XYZ file of C-alpha atoms in Angstrom:
752
model
C 52.561 116.277 64.272
C 54.166 118.627 66.810
C 56.221 115.705 68.206
C 57.535 114.884 64.709
C 58.565 118.525 64.142
C 60.262 118.572 67.555
C 62.210 115.372 66.796
C 63.201 116.682 63.375
C 64.513 119.917 64.914
C 66.524 117.939 67.497
C 68.117 115.873 64.722
C 69.007 119.031 62.799
C 70.609 120.587 65.898
C 72.545 117.378 66.561
C 74.003 117.235 63.048
C 74.790 120.978 63.194
C 76.742 120.456 66.444
C 78.592 117.482 64.967
C 79.525 119.509 61.875
C 80.873 122.349 64.044
C 82.913 119.896 66.123
C 84.455 118.410 62.981
C 85.268 121.878 61.666
C 86.859 122.781 65.001
C 88.942 119.578 65.016
C 90.099 120.165 61.427
C 91.062 123.737 62.333
C 93.065 122.559 65.357
C 94.936 120.028 63.220
C 95.634 122.710 60.605
C 96.930 125.101 63.267
C 99.124 122.394 64.771
C 100.701 121.752 61.391
C 101.503 125.433 60.792
C 102.728 126.790 64.164
C 104.417 125.756 67.374
C 102.994 126.389 70.832
C 105.018 129.160 72.464
C 105.397 128.207 76.124
C 106.889 130.589 78.681
C 108.146 128.948 81.892
C 108.756 131.390 84.747
C 110.824 130.246 87.732
C 111.260 132.185 90.980
C 113.437 130.054 93.279
C 115.418 126.829 93.677
C 112.362 124.875 94.886
C 110.055 125.611 91.982
C 112.848 125.037 89.449
C 113.114 121.411 90.631
C 109.450 120.978 89.561
C 109.671 123.063 86.373
C 113.002 121.767 85.028
C 111.657 118.323 83.950
C 108.886 120.079 81.981
C 111.412 122.480 80.443
C 113.578 119.548 79.336
C 110.487 117.864 77.874
C 109.500 121.000 75.924
C 113.056 121.466 74.689
C 113.154 117.846 73.492
C 110.119 118.500 71.233
C 111.181 121.472 69.064
C 108.653 120.605 66.348
C 105.770 121.058 68.801
C 106.920 123.747 71.214
C 108.953 126.925 71.487
C 110.387 127.500 74.965
C 110.927 130.870 76.622
C 112.455 131.076 80.117
C 111.934 133.953 82.558
C 113.918 134.066 85.809
C 113.031 136.282 88.771
C 112.825 136.278 92.552
C 115.482 134.772 94.806
C 117.239 133.053 91.879
C 119.117 136.342 91.358
C 120.192 136.993 94.974
C 123.694 136.112 96.146
C 122.558 135.318 99.721
C 120.366 132.561 98.297
C 123.036 131.044 96.088
C 122.506 132.863 92.750
C 120.648 129.760 91.654
C 119.950 131.123 88.169
C 123.388 129.678 87.321
C 122.070 126.106 87.595
C 119.466 126.987 84.941
C 122.275 128.146 82.668
C 124.262 125.005 83.504
C 121.256 122.971 82.345
C 121.751 124.700 78.961
C 118.553 126.762 78.976
C 118.578 130.193 77.343
C 117.214 132.676 79.858
C 115.159 135.203 77.913
C 114.701 137.641 80.793
C 116.165 138.133 84.262
C 113.988 140.303 86.496
C 115.316 141.600 89.822
C 112.029 141.677 91.743
C 112.997 141.100 95.374
C 112.900 144.023 97.794
C 115.234 143.059 100.642
C 114.061 143.216 104.216
C 112.644 139.719 104.682
C 109.508 141.009 106.378
C 105.835 141.295 105.437
C 106.190 144.728 103.845
C 109.131 143.559 101.715
C 107.040 140.668 100.366
C 104.257 143.064 99.331
C 106.741 145.468 97.742
C 108.337 142.552 95.860
C 104.969 141.600 94.371
C 104.440 145.227 93.333
C 107.909 145.485 91.776
C 107.323 142.266 89.809
C 103.990 143.634 88.535
C 105.768 146.772 87.338
C 108.460 144.834 85.418
C 106.522 141.839 84.044
C 104.251 143.580 81.481
C 107.193 144.638 79.251
C 108.637 141.113 79.293
C 105.334 139.362 78.591
C 104.487 141.868 75.857
C 107.846 141.213 74.183
C 107.690 137.404 74.464
C 103.964 137.112 73.595
C 103.656 133.489 74.854
C 100.646 131.334 74.050
C 100.734 129.965 77.575
C 102.585 130.787 80.799
C 103.536 127.927 83.128
C 103.433 128.950 86.809
C 104.211 126.745 89.792
C 102.948 126.562 93.328
C 102.193 129.151 95.959
C 104.988 131.738 96.188
C 104.244 135.472 96.211
C 106.375 135.820 93.032
C 104.099 133.293 91.302
C 101.048 135.339 92.329
C 102.567 138.371 90.571
C 103.211 136.267 87.452
C 99.649 134.914 87.349
C 98.127 138.349 87.951
C 100.150 139.974 85.179
C 99.440 137.165 82.673
C 95.698 137.085 83.438
C 95.365 140.852 82.975
C 97.330 140.639 79.698
C 95.056 137.857 78.347
C 97.764 135.181 78.415
C 96.664 131.636 79.160
C 98.062 130.190 82.394
C 98.893 126.581 83.295
C 99.189 126.262 87.090
C 101.173 123.370 88.557
C 100.341 121.823 91.964
C 97.103 123.713 92.525
C 94.392 122.349 94.797
C 96.770 121.272 97.552
C 96.385 122.269 101.191
C 99.382 123.027 103.385
C 98.700 125.853 105.829
C 99.763 129.492 106.356
C 99.421 132.222 103.714
C 100.618 129.757 101.050
C 97.119 128.257 100.844
C 95.547 131.614 100.063
C 98.157 132.423 97.407
C 97.919 128.954 95.840
C 94.127 129.091 95.568
C 94.255 132.667 94.220
C 96.609 131.533 91.433
C 94.258 128.611 90.696
C 91.382 131.045 90.204
C 93.489 133.100 87.772
C 94.762 130.045 85.869
C 93.041 128.625 82.794
C 94.499 125.115 83.061
C 95.698 122.973 85.953
C 98.182 120.101 86.328
C 97.735 118.723 89.842
C 99.591 116.008 91.727
C 97.003 114.057 93.717
C 93.408 112.994 93.407
C 92.528 115.006 96.526
C 94.011 118.131 94.933
C 91.973 117.426 91.797
C 88.804 117.193 93.877
C 89.660 120.462 95.663
C 89.989 122.224 92.307
C 86.649 120.826 91.149
C 85.076 121.922 94.443
C 86.502 125.392 93.736
C 84.338 125.372 90.568
C 87.234 124.821 88.142
C 86.275 123.098 84.866
C 87.237 119.419 85.258
C 88.015 119.159 81.516
C 90.865 121.625 82.109
C 92.330 119.726 85.069
C 95.033 117.121 84.493
C 95.878 114.628 87.240
C 99.536 114.411 86.253
C 101.579 113.801 89.401
C 104.540 115.897 90.510
C 107.080 116.550 87.700
C 110.005 116.287 90.125
C 109.068 112.632 90.688
C 109.948 111.941 87.030
C 113.497 112.896 87.826
C 113.896 111.577 91.343
C 112.364 108.137 90.698
C 114.654 107.697 87.708
C 117.817 109.126 89.255
C 117.888 108.372 92.985
C 119.694 105.021 92.516
C 123.152 106.348 91.680
C 126.434 104.509 92.164
C 128.218 107.669 93.287
C 125.800 108.627 96.067
C 128.438 108.171 98.789
C 130.745 110.612 96.966
C 127.926 113.189 97.019
C 127.239 112.595 100.719
C 130.928 112.919 101.632
C 131.301 116.031 99.497
C 128.632 117.825 101.544
C 129.112 116.274 104.994
C 132.699 115.030 105.186
C 134.590 111.781 104.663
C 133.581 110.089 107.934
C 129.822 110.197 107.442
C 127.937 106.954 106.753
C 124.743 106.194 104.871
C 121.572 106.609 107.007
C 123.709 108.213 109.751
C 123.133 111.901 109.078
C 120.241 114.390 109.083
C 119.001 116.895 106.514
C 117.399 119.988 108.132
C 115.311 122.505 106.175
C 113.030 124.907 108.035
C 111.258 127.926 106.504
C 109.487 130.817 108.251
C 105.701 130.765 108.637
C 104.646 134.220 107.476
C 101.409 134.219 109.469
C 103.233 133.391 112.726
C 106.826 134.598 112.379
C 107.625 134.775 116.100
C 106.579 131.178 116.761
C 108.318 129.831 113.648
C 111.606 131.439 114.726
C 111.173 129.867 118.175
C 110.583 126.434 116.629
C 113.713 126.905 114.489
C 115.754 127.661 117.608
C 114.353 124.604 119.421
C 115.091 122.425 116.377
C 118.729 123.547 116.301
C 119.055 122.917 120.066
C 117.620 119.407 119.624
C 119.949 118.699 116.681
C 123.009 119.885 118.624
C 122.040 117.593 121.527
C 121.235 114.683 119.203
C 124.879 114.827 118.067
C 124.622 113.559 114.476
C 126.127 114.964 111.288
C 123.577 117.442 109.924
C 123.228 119.322 106.652
C 121.346 122.583 107.350
C 119.945 124.480 104.366
C 119.274 128.197 104.695
C 115.570 129.150 104.866
C 113.771 130.715 101.899
C 113.304 134.460 101.423
C 109.916 134.765 103.168
C 109.314 137.228 105.974
C 111.092 135.932 109.073
C 114.055 134.310 107.307
C 116.445 137.061 108.440
C 115.592 136.326 112.093
C 116.095 132.586 111.535
C 119.554 133.126 110.017
C 120.445 135.290 113.042
C 119.444 132.415 115.362
C 121.550 129.969 113.352
C 124.620 132.209 113.535
C 124.065 133.001 117.202
C 124.246 129.273 117.978
C 127.427 128.900 115.936
C 125.947 126.329 113.582
C 128.228 127.339 110.695
C 131.305 126.627 112.856
C 129.961 123.511 114.645
C 131.875 120.320 113.669
C 128.641 118.312 113.294
C 126.933 120.847 111.024
C 127.287 122.005 107.444
C 125.185 125.078 106.613
C 124.607 125.726 102.900
C 122.523 128.121 100.815
C 121.810 125.744 97.959
C 122.331 122.128 96.858
C 121.729 121.124 93.198
C 118.522 119.098 92.956
C 120.179 115.918 91.605
C 122.552 115.898 94.586
C 119.830 116.924 97.021
C 117.869 113.819 95.919
C 120.782 111.601 96.963
C 121.215 113.386 100.296
C 117.519 113.020 101.201
C 117.282 109.447 99.887
C 120.136 108.139 102.053
C 119.608 110.318 105.156
C 118.850 108.853 108.555
C 116.085 111.457 108.852
C 114.900 114.772 107.486
C 113.591 117.473 109.828
C 111.906 120.837 109.338
C 108.813 122.111 107.568
C 109.812 121.997 103.901
C 107.319 120.526 101.446
C 110.184 118.301 100.299
C 109.844 116.393 103.567
C 106.175 115.548 103.028
C 106.450 115.109 99.251
C 109.767 113.996 97.727
C 111.172 112.252 100.836
C 108.219 109.850 100.808
C 109.402 108.431 97.475
C 112.491 107.088 99.251
C 110.905 106.016 102.559
C 113.169 108.487 104.386
C 111.944 109.203 107.953
C 110.693 112.789 108.299
C 109.923 114.949 111.343
C 107.561 117.736 110.232
C 107.633 120.687 112.625
C 104.839 123.192 113.141
C 101.902 124.214 110.996
C 103.450 125.051 107.615
C 102.482 121.718 106.036
C 99.200 121.194 107.916
C 96.761 119.549 105.538
C 99.339 118.068 103.156
C 98.821 114.455 102.115
C 101.711 112.473 103.610
C 103.074 108.949 103.680
C 103.618 106.981 106.862
C 107.256 108.125 106.864
C 106.151 111.521 108.239
C 105.892 112.107 111.985
C 104.121 115.396 112.728
C 105.186 117.548 115.677
C 102.417 120.121 115.393
C 103.132 121.863 118.690
C 106.917 121.895 118.628
C 107.056 123.916 121.843
C 109.922 122.137 123.629
C 113.374 120.900 122.698
C 112.527 117.638 124.464
C 109.599 116.901 122.181
C 111.668 117.456 119.033
C 114.543 115.396 120.455
C 112.154 112.541 121.249
C 110.788 112.698 117.690
C 114.368 112.380 116.392
C 114.870 109.315 118.602
C 111.688 107.742 117.234
C 112.445 108.415 113.565
C 116.213 108.417 113.078
C 117.536 105.432 111.153
C 114.156 103.900 110.282
C 113.126 103.048 106.720
C 109.538 103.207 105.501
C 107.755 101.922 102.409
C 108.302 104.250 99.487
C 105.206 106.284 98.702
C 103.833 107.428 95.355
C 101.180 109.775 96.694
C 102.541 112.651 94.614
C 103.497 110.902 91.389
C 104.482 107.773 89.499
C 107.284 109.171 87.338
C 105.153 109.928 84.267
C 104.013 113.502 84.914
C 105.964 115.223 82.116
C 104.607 113.097 79.225
C 101.090 113.719 80.565
C 101.662 117.481 80.795
C 103.176 117.708 77.290
C 100.243 115.764 75.875
C 97.884 118.079 77.769
C 99.591 121.171 76.336
C 99.195 119.780 72.814
C 95.423 119.531 73.291
C 94.972 123.218 74.208
C 92.866 124.969 71.586
C 94.107 128.555 71.219
C 90.906 129.451 69.360
C 88.773 128.710 72.408
C 87.436 131.764 74.266
C 90.031 133.078 76.704
C 87.468 133.986 79.355
C 87.313 131.375 82.100
C 84.033 129.714 82.961
C 83.370 128.293 86.401
C 81.434 125.073 86.903
C 78.853 124.862 89.667
C 77.179 121.455 89.050
C 78.056 118.415 91.221
C 81.644 117.223 90.872
C 82.439 114.235 88.701
C 82.811 110.772 90.211
C 85.915 110.615 92.401
C 87.142 107.426 90.767
C 87.470 109.081 87.361
C 91.003 110.018 86.416
C 92.712 111.633 83.478
C 96.061 110.479 82.174
C 98.208 111.085 79.114
C 95.499 109.989 76.683
C 92.590 111.303 78.792
C 91.346 107.785 79.437
C 89.691 106.477 82.566
C 91.923 104.928 85.181
C 90.683 102.944 88.150
C 92.333 103.408 91.526
C 93.363 99.892 92.495
C 95.422 97.859 94.905
C 97.665 94.871 94.423
C 96.562 92.135 96.849
C 98.761 89.167 97.804
C 97.416 86.142 99.707
C 99.886 83.598 101.073
C 98.048 80.387 101.863
C 99.326 77.011 102.934
C 98.777 75.615 99.421
C 98.569 78.503 96.964
C 100.102 81.916 96.432
C 97.632 84.359 94.898
C 97.963 87.899 93.576
C 95.071 90.064 92.395
C 94.407 93.549 91.027
C 91.475 94.849 93.094
C 89.537 98.010 92.267
C 88.318 100.613 94.763
C 84.846 99.042 94.621
C 86.131 95.569 95.492
C 86.066 94.109 91.997
C 88.843 91.608 91.304
C 90.013 92.852 87.910
C 92.538 90.063 87.391
C 93.822 87.194 89.549
C 97.004 85.131 89.394
C 97.480 81.783 91.191
C 100.574 79.612 91.668
C 101.514 76.817 94.053
C 103.170 78.255 97.184
C 106.868 77.221 97.123
C 108.352 75.445 100.125
C 111.456 77.641 100.600
C 111.858 81.316 101.424
C 114.033 82.172 98.407
C 111.773 80.625 95.788
C 108.667 82.019 97.508
C 109.982 85.607 97.524
C 111.169 85.250 93.935
C 107.715 84.087 92.862
C 105.941 86.867 94.813
C 108.044 89.554 93.118
C 107.597 87.937 89.705
C 103.799 87.721 90.060
C 103.521 91.262 91.443
C 105.665 92.683 88.647
C 103.526 90.911 86.059
C 100.376 92.298 87.692
C 101.744 95.865 87.738
C 102.520 95.639 84.013
C 99.058 94.230 83.274
C 97.458 96.995 85.370
C 98.661 99.623 82.886
C 96.831 97.889 80.032
C 93.760 97.414 82.227
C 93.667 101.165 83.026
C 94.269 100.484 86.716
C 96.474 102.789 88.772
C 98.114 100.699 91.502
C 98.266 102.669 94.773
C 100.115 100.075 96.835
C 100.456 96.434 97.814
C 98.580 94.618 100.592
C 99.793 91.235 101.824
C 97.656 88.705 103.714
C 99.488 85.806 105.327
C 98.968 83.224 108.027
C 100.696 83.511 111.390
C 101.523 86.375 113.739
C 102.390 89.614 111.951
C 103.790 92.967 113.045
C 101.942 95.270 110.610
C 103.857 98.341 111.771
C 107.172 96.921 110.580
C 105.807 94.657 107.845
C 107.388 91.605 109.503
C 105.993 88.071 109.813
C 106.953 87.118 113.382
C 105.778 83.490 113.495
C 104.207 81.525 110.700
C 101.696 78.711 110.760
C 103.025 75.186 110.299
C 101.461 75.117 106.834
C 103.940 77.708 105.478
C 107.579 76.703 105.928
C 110.570 79.062 106.334
C 108.244 82.011 106.978
C 109.114 83.276 110.471
C 110.997 86.509 111.280
C 110.590 87.604 107.665
C 110.573 91.261 106.550
C 108.244 90.976 103.570
C 107.554 94.698 103.195
C 111.055 95.874 102.203
C 111.798 93.592 99.212
C 108.362 94.180 97.659
C 108.524 97.936 98.246
C 112.063 98.165 96.850
C 111.185 96.138 93.758
C 107.901 97.865 92.883
C 108.487 101.368 94.341
C 105.091 101.118 96.026
C 103.999 101.295 99.678
C 103.331 97.869 101.199
C 101.024 96.833 104.056
C 101.083 93.409 105.710
C 98.708 91.717 108.138
C 97.417 88.393 109.373
C 94.835 86.666 107.139
C 92.214 86.776 109.904
C 92.627 90.511 110.323
C 92.440 90.902 106.552
C 89.123 89.031 106.510
C 87.763 91.506 109.077
C 89.003 94.450 106.996
C 87.348 92.967 103.911
C 84.023 92.782 105.728
C 84.475 96.355 106.996
C 84.956 97.771 103.505
C 82.998 95.425 101.247
C 80.820 93.110 103.361
C 78.384 92.929 106.268
C 80.691 95.035 108.450
C 80.362 98.127 106.268
C 79.133 100.939 108.506
C 79.264 98.750 111.657
C 81.425 100.246 114.398
C 82.055 97.053 116.428
C 82.051 93.541 114.986
C 83.987 90.288 114.961
C 84.875 88.126 111.962
C 85.585 84.430 112.570
C 87.215 82.366 109.809
C 86.181 78.721 109.784
C 88.441 76.868 107.391
C 91.505 74.651 107.675
C 92.134 76.460 110.943
C 90.127 78.951 112.986
C 91.092 82.623 112.930
C 89.557 86.043 112.683
C 89.735 89.723 113.406
C 88.137 92.201 115.797
C 86.958 95.670 114.749
C 86.432 97.975 117.729
C 85.397 101.614 117.228
C 86.075 101.207 113.487
C 89.681 100.159 114.139
C 91.356 96.770 113.870
C 92.669 95.481 117.220
C 96.204 94.054 117.083
C 97.203 93.945 120.756
C 100.546 94.618 122.424
C 102.255 91.577 120.832
C 100.051 91.334 117.725
C 98.025 88.295 118.763
C 94.803 90.019 119.871
C 92.586 88.142 117.424
C 93.941 84.584 117.682
C 90.338 83.465 118.098
C 91.074 79.846 117.192
C 93.155 79.483 120.349
C 90.509 80.556 122.833
C 90.226 77.611 125.252
C 86.736 76.196 125.684
C 87.784 73.093 127.684
C 90.473 72.377 130.245
C 90.820 68.785 129.117
C 90.000 68.894 125.407
C 91.818 67.504 122.365
C 95.374 68.621 121.626
C 95.728 71.674 119.405
C 98.510 72.405 116.886
C 99.580 75.318 119.099
C 100.625 72.805 121.782
C 97.751 73.545 124.161
C 94.504 71.615 124.703
C 90.844 72.476 124.381
C 91.216 75.310 121.835
C 88.327 76.117 119.482
C 90.557 75.092 116.580
C 91.049 71.629 118.087
C 87.263 71.092 117.916
C 85.870 73.100 115.014
C 88.575 73.601 112.356
C 88.625 71.726 109.075
C 91.690 69.793 110.290
C 89.908 68.788 113.498
C 86.844 67.572 111.580
C 89.061 65.668 109.131
C 90.811 63.992 112.050
C 87.465 62.871 113.484
C 86.296 61.723 110.046
C 89.378 59.507 109.677
C 88.841 58.096 113.173
C 85.244 57.126 112.350
C 86.360 55.714 109.018
C 89.043 53.581 110.696
C 86.378 52.276 113.070
C 84.072 51.677 110.073
C 81.522 54.070 111.591
C 81.582 56.814 108.949
C 79.939 55.401 105.851
C 76.152 55.225 105.632
C 73.791 54.376 102.829
C 73.934 56.923 100.024
C 77.602 57.882 100.540
C 80.331 57.350 97.951
C 82.476 54.346 98.854
C 85.665 55.366 100.683
C 88.464 52.862 100.165
C 91.484 54.896 101.261
C 91.650 56.659 104.606
C 93.862 59.357 103.042
C 90.925 60.520 100.935
C 88.671 61.176 103.921
C 87.976 64.884 104.601
C 85.713 67.117 106.687
C 83.235 67.178 103.784
C 82.664 63.418 104.139
C 81.888 63.935 107.821
C 79.356 66.685 106.975
C 77.742 64.526 104.242
C 77.514 61.567 106.622
C 75.757 63.755 109.207
C 73.292 64.978 106.583
C 72.488 61.346 105.700
C 71.673 60.542 109.322
C 75.002 59.227 110.711
C 74.583 59.854 114.438
C 78.295 59.605 115.192
C 79.040 62.261 112.576
C 76.157 64.359 113.897
C 77.643 64.162 117.396
C 81.057 65.323 116.166
C 79.532 68.327 114.360
C 77.321 69.102 117.346
C 80.391 69.173 119.617
C 82.299 71.319 117.109
C 79.391 73.767 116.821
C 79.058 73.888 120.610
C 82.805 74.580 121.025
C 82.743 77.349 118.444
C 79.582 78.807 119.956
C 81.030 78.823 123.476
C 84.184 80.494 122.173
C 82.137 83.177 120.445
C 80.093 83.720 123.619
C 83.399 84.408 125.385
C 84.225 86.935 122.662
C 80.812 88.598 123.088
C 81.378 88.911 126.826
C 84.881 90.355 126.284
C 84.547 92.933 123.483
C 80.738 93.135 123.159
C 80.464 93.499 119.346
C 77.141 94.260 117.670
C 77.653 91.650 114.946
C 79.445 88.330 114.392
C 80.392 87.365 110.826
C 81.328 83.770 110.034
C 83.641 83.412 107.046
C 85.262 80.435 105.332
C 84.142 77.111 103.860
C 82.502 75.881 107.078
C 80.630 79.102 107.878
C 77.202 77.945 106.619
C 77.428 74.742 108.673
C 78.155 76.629 111.884
C 75.762 79.583 111.663
C 72.697 77.905 113.208
C 74.579 76.042 116.014
C 76.490 79.189 117.002
C 73.334 81.324 117.079
C 71.671 78.634 119.201
C 74.548 78.531 121.725
C 74.484 82.328 122.002
C 70.758 82.190 122.763
C 71.341 79.530 125.442
C 74.569 80.624 127.120
C 75.200 84.319 126.524
C 74.166 87.023 128.944
C 70.744 88.454 128.228
C 72.263 91.682 126.918
C 74.288 89.719 124.330
C 71.699 87.170 123.194
C 70.267 89.430 120.499
C 73.598 89.778 118.674
C 73.196 88.507 115.132
C 75.409 85.892 113.488
C 75.769 86.229 109.700
C 77.721 84.271 107.109
C 80.008 86.220 104.810
C 78.975 86.929 101.230
C 82.557 87.628 100.138
C 84.185 85.048 97.895
C 87.778 86.248 98.414
C 88.029 87.794 101.901
C 91.814 87.454 102.163
C 92.492 89.226 98.848
C 89.833 91.871 99.455
C 91.151 92.498 102.967
C 94.715 92.839 101.705
C 93.463 95.318 99.116
C 91.474 97.290 101.690
C 94.670 97.977 103.686
C 95.948 99.862 100.653
C 92.677 101.498 99.680
C 91.659 102.645 103.163
C 94.779 102.744 105.352
C 95.396 106.130 107.014
C 99.110 106.823 106.791
C 99.197 110.215 108.463
C 100.502 110.043 112.033
C 100.262 112.840 114.588
C 102.694 113.214 117.500
């Protein structure tokens, strides 16, 4: 009886909640139909305007939904910093209020006084405008004043780019603004997780991407880019033959940041390349940095052009086509990655930022020599374009997010202390789940395969075509299949993070170049495969040998998961593999460290396709077994009772040899015994060389070789290595999964 009453009460509560939700939804729809959302966007400097402008254009383009108010303050209104409020007017925005909030002095006290002055002036403006929501960007002290004033005046705040980690006082300011803000639009999944860890409500966090990427990804391919470059650097400058330098003071270590600035200028003068130097921002220490620049005569130097401001659209072109960018600006670790522009990041200001492989960190920039050497390493290189900070669709997501804000909800923030949501849950324009995924490409001797692979190793969709015989048709087909997969990924709710390519032959993974191909893939040597795929898809691309990819697949999804040292041996048409040592893949000085099939196990063995004799591949590969099967067939020694009749020698394969051995054919048994012995001896040599704790056999012949190899290890290995286990792989698609794992797991941050 009590149970029935309890159930009845639960049902009543459920229907009451549902009724309230419907009433709330109806009220929201009614409110939407009767009033616009009044959005105030406040911009403090040239950098934050580049992130806010795309949102402002989006709001302005939807007058039925939004009403835009623009407030300008901070360094926008200072002549020494370019009077950059004019570019806002040139973009045809009506500036509702201009607040002179900067106290000159460029030291710590001036920054504090500037915050205080802004807090004195902002209440009148916010009271007059009465916005429904204030949009604040980033981590500047001006933005902290804005967020403080709005929070105390009960105005809802949307904070852009919260949750990121960079270093210096900026981190403290950024996180303080996040705690004051009611809603968040962040750029990366890591930033989203930081906000959740800071107890922010995950339903009020939008993983949008960086708004500036909407503009730069759409606009960086301009026909007039050389005119822009020449306008700023002179008529004689060439594409990829100049440097963009942008260094800001570090407010928590002003003396050291000024020293680094001086060393950077010395290195640039010695490096002797055309250089565009932008003035530092208005933080404490900038006055000292400008003094250093003028003391060294940079403004009069023929190789240098020192400027206070460059319009963002032109700045995009200058960064995109530069030979390198140097300094500590967030642009170097964020926007420059979208173009693959080489970056030298100096000092600690961006410590903790997520970066692409285009960034070379010089944490302790304590000598001119070190900075000069970094310039030598980076200048003129091109890297895969990175989409860490956005995919070009941030503004539509943010506008959709703004439309969902319920102004009748309680204004008081609530903080969430339960465990964070699953890290593979994302929120996009329609608040649907997206799966972080990779595009995997496998180039085999017969087929070309492309797959969308999820973070958990699930092949969401696979595409297969015959591998063309010529380079041109092969590249055309790769790009066509990848493009089709990227389009399908949108409908499958998969967010593609990058492309991984698995191919036969010797590969330089650092440059994304296939050095020498196998004989099974024609016209495939000295091929840069990374650049055309990256350029076509605007995604980072990783490339490696199929054997190495098999090892990476085992490390992430198979028996090698959690194993620090292991070896994967592929037993298929050929013999290959990969070596994982201390959780890292070994490539070797000339990228042939894991050519396991060409370990010699006999001085006078059969000829191998590599030109040598006695290689494992010449005994144990599928081609070697097929060759022996044909020999026995020609001598009429292959067929035994119970086998299918073989009339044509061309139809004989390694499988027929294995079947004959199973049916008692002693000649076939002897061939397989020799092959197993050769493979086992080769693996014993591997055990004695790198001493792994596990051997994984992969490929179609793996199950046939497991027992013989384990037996040879027990007979011939040193006592200390005899206990090493030999397992067969459980992965059905090691090449595709390994290619995907390069994208999903590859660490792109480099430290110098």
